[in-house]
C-alpha positions in Angstrom: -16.8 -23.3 -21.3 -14.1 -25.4 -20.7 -10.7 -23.6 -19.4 -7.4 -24.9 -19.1 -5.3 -22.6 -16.4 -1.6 -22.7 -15.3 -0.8 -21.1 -12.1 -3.8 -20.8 -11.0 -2.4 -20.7 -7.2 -0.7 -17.7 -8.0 -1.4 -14.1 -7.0 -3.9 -13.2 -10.2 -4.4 -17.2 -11.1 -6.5 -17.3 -7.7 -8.8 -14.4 -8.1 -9.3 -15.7 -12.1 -10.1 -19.0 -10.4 -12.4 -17.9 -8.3 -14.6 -15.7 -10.6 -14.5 -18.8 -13.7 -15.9 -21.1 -11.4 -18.3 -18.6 -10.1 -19.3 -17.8 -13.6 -20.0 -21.6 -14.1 -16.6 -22.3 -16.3 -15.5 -25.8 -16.0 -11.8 -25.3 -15.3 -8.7 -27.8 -15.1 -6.0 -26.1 -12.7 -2.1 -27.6 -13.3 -0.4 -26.9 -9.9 2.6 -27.8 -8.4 1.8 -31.1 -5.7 0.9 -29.4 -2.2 0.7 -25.7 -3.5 -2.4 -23.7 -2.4 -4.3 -20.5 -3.5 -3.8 -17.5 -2.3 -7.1 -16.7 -1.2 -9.6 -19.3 0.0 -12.2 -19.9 -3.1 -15.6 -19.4 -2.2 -16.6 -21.5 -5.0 -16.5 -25.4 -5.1 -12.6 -26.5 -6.2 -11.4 -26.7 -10.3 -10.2 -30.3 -11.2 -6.3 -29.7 -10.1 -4.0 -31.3 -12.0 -1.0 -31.9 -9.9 2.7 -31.7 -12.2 5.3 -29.8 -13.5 4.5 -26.8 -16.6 6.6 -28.8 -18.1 4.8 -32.4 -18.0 3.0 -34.1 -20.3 -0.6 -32.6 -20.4 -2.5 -33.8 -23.5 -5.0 -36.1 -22.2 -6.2 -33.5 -19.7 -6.2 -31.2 -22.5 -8.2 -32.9 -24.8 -11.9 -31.1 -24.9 -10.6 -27.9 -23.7 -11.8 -24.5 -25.3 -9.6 -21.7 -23.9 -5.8 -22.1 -22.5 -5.5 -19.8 -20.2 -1.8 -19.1 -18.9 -1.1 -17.4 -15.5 2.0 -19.2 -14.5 5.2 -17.0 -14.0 8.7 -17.8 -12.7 10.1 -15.6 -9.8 7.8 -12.5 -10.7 8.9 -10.4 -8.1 12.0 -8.9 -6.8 15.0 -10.6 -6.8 14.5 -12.2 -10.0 15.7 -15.8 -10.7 18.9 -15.9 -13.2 17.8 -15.0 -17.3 18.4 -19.1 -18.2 16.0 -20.3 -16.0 13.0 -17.3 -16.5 13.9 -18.2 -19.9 13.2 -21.8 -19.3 10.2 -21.5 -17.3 8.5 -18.3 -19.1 9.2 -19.5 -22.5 10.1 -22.6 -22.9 8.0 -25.0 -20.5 4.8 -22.9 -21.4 5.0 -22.9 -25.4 5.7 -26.7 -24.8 2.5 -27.1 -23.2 0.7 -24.7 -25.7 2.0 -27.1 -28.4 0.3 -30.4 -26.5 -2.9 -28.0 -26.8 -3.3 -27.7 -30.2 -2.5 -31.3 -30.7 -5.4 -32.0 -28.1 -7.6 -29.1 -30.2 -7.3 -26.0 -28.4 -7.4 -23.3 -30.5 -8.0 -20.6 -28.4 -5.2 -19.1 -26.0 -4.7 -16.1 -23.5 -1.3 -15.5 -22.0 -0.7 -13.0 -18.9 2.0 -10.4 -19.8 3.6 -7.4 -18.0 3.5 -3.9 -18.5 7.4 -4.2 -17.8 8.3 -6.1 -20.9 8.5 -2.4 -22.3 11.2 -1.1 -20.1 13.2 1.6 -21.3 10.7 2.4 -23.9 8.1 3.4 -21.7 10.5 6.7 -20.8 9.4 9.7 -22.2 5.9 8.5 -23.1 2.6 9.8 -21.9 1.0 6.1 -22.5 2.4 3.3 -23.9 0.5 1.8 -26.5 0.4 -2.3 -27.7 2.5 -1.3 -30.3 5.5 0.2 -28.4 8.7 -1.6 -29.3 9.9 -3.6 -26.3 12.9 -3.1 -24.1 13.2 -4.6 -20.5 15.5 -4.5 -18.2 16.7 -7.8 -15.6 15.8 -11.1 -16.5 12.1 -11.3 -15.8 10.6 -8.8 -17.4 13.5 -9.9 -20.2 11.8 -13.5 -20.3 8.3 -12.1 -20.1 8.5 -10.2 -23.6 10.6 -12.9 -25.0 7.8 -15.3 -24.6 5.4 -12.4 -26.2 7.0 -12.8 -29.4 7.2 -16.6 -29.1 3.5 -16.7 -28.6 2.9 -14.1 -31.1 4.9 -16.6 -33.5 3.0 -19.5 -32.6 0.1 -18.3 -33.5 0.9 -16.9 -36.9 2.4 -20.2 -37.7 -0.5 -22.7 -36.5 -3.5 -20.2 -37.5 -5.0 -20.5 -33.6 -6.6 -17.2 -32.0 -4.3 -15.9 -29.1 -4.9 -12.8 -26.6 -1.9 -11.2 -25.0 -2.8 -9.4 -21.8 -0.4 -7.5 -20.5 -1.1 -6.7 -16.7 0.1 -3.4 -15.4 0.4 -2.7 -11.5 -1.4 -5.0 -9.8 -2.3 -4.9 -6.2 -4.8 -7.1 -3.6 -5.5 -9.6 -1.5 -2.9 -12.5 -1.8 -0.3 -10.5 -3.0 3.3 -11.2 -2.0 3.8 -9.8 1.7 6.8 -7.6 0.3 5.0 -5.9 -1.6 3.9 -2.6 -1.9 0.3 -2.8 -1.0 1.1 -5.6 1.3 4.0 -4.1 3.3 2.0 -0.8 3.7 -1.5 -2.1 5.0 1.2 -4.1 7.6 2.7 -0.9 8.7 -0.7 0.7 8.6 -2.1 -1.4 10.7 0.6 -2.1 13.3 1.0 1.9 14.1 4.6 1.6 12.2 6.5 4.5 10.0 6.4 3.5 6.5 9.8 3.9 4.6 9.7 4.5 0.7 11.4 6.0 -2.6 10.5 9.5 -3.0 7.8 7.5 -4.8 7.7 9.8 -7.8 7.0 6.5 -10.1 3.8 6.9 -12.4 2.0 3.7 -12.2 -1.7 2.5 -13.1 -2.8 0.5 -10.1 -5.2 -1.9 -10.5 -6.9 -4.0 -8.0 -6.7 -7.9 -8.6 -10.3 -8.7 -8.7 -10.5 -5.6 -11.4 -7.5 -7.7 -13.2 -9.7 -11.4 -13.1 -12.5 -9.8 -14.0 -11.0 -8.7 -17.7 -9.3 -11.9 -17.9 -13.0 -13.7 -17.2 -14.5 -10.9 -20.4 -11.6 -11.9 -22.7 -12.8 -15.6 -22.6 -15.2 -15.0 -24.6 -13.1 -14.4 -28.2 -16.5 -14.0 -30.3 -17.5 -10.9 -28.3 -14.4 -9.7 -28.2 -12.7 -11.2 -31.4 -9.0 -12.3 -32.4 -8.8 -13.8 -35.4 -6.8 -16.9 -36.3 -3.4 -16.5 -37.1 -3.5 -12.3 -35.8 -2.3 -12.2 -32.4 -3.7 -9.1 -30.0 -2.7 -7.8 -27.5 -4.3 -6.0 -24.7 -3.6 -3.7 -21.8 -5.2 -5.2 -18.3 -5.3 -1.9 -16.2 -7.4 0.7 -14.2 -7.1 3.9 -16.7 -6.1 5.7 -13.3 -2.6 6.7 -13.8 -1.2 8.1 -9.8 2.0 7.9 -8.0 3.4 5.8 -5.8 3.1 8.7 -3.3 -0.2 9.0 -3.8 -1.4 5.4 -3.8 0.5 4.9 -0.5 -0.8 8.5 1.0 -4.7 6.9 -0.2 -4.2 3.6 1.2 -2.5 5.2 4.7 -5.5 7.1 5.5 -8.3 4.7 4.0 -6.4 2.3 7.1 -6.5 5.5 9.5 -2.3 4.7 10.1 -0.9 6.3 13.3 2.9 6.3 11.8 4.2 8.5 9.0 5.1 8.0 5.3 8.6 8.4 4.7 9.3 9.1 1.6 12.8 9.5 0.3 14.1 7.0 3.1 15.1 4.0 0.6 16.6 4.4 -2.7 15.0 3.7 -5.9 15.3 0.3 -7.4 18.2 -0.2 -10.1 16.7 0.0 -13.8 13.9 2.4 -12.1 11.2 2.9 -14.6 9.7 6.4 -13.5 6.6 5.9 -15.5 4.3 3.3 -17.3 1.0 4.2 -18.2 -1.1 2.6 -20.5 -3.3 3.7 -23.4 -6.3 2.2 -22.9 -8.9 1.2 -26.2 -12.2 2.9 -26.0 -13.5 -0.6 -25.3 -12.0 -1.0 -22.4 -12.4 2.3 -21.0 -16.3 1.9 -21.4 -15.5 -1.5 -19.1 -14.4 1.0 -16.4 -17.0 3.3 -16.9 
């Protein structure tokens, strides 16, 4: 199969990278000139195309069977200003969906986040792919706008689109400030660890767990979306914990000297205290 991925030298693009081209996929990477993976690719490299999300692209489109877009503007705490996560996270990526179905494409995935929900996630048990959604801050703001962009692009050209909306993800090549990050640093160097209370509900899932469903939803006959019907699906563990927890796992798994301090930094503004996912029978039998 023929893949066409943006940010593929991202945190999740690397690890999709990685298993595609170990599963034989014959990818074409857009990247920014000079920008590396986050992890080293034990496979040989994709084509990189080196230019802007917002290029021109149809020529290295043409023949492509699945678009695959991983590419996300500021991501992580402290988001870029709404105007340009709106430019980058809507804009410059349905542009380049549009020079894909002039090239042919008719299949498309596009990464999403479980924070596009926001405040409706309060008060819910699990959020299902149906839950109205209401973020907070820019990003998450941008995220869900381009969701319904997407959504109406595909309605209006008839092409087969999967929305996979990525809950907490955590792993190798994640951004050093982190959660996962900052605590296997304190962990190791024999450092306290200072946290929220870390009452949060989150489902943690572990980046390669994350590629690998992307790498299963390529395949849009064994797992179908028909033309015109946008789906969307939830990329997560089924293992709902707390921050407390995952932190109290992780310290011993490292055998940490220092102590967990929760309740020593505030929580973030717009704190979302849980977001859990319901999970389709499907792909709880994938996590079986």
């Amino acid at each position: 199969m023929k893949l066409f991925v943006t940010g593929g030298t991202g945190f999740v693009g690397s690890h999709v990278l990685q298993q595609a081209l170990a599963a034989g996929h014959e990818v074409i990477a857009l990247r920014r000139p000079g920008s590396q993976t986050r992890i080293p690719l034990d496979t040989e490299e994709p084509t990189w195309l080196d230019g802007a999300l917002d290029g021109d692209h149809r020529e290295a489109l043409r023949g492509v069977d699945v678009w695959v877009h991983l590419a996300s503007h500021t991501p992580n705490p402290p988001y870029a200003p709404l105007d340009a996560c709106l430019y980058w996270n809507v804009y410059a990526p349905i542009k380049l969906a549009q020079q894909a179905l002039q090239a042919g494409v008719g299949r498309f995935i596009v990464a999403g986040s479980c924070f596009e929900y926001g405040r409706a996630a309060e008060g819910l048990d699990e959020i299902r792919t149906d839950t109205p959604l209401a973020p907070t801050l820019s990003y998450p703001s941008s995220k869900a706008a381009a969701s319904q962009a997407f959504a109406g692009f595909a309605r209006e050209h008839g092409v087969q689109l999967k929305l996979l909306r990525i809950f907490q993800v955590y792993g190798e090549g994640e951004q050093a400030s982190r959660l996962w990050p900052s605590l296997r640093l304190a962990a190791r160097s024999g450092a306290d660890f200072p946290m929220s209370a870390g009452e949060q509900v989150r489902d943690f899932v572990d980046v390669v767990d994350v590629a690998r469903q992307f790498i299963r939803h390529l395949d849009f006959d064994a797992h179908p979306s028909p033309k015109g019907e946008p789906s969307i699906h939830h990329i997560a563990s089924g293992h709902p914990q707390t921050l407390l927890a995952f932190a109290q796992h992780w310290w011993a798994h490292w055998g940490a000297t220092g102590k967990i301090l929760p309740g020593a930094m505030p929580y973030r503004k717009h704190e979302i205290m849980r977001l859990v996912p319901h999970l389709d029978p499907d792909t709880l039998h994938d996590h079986a």
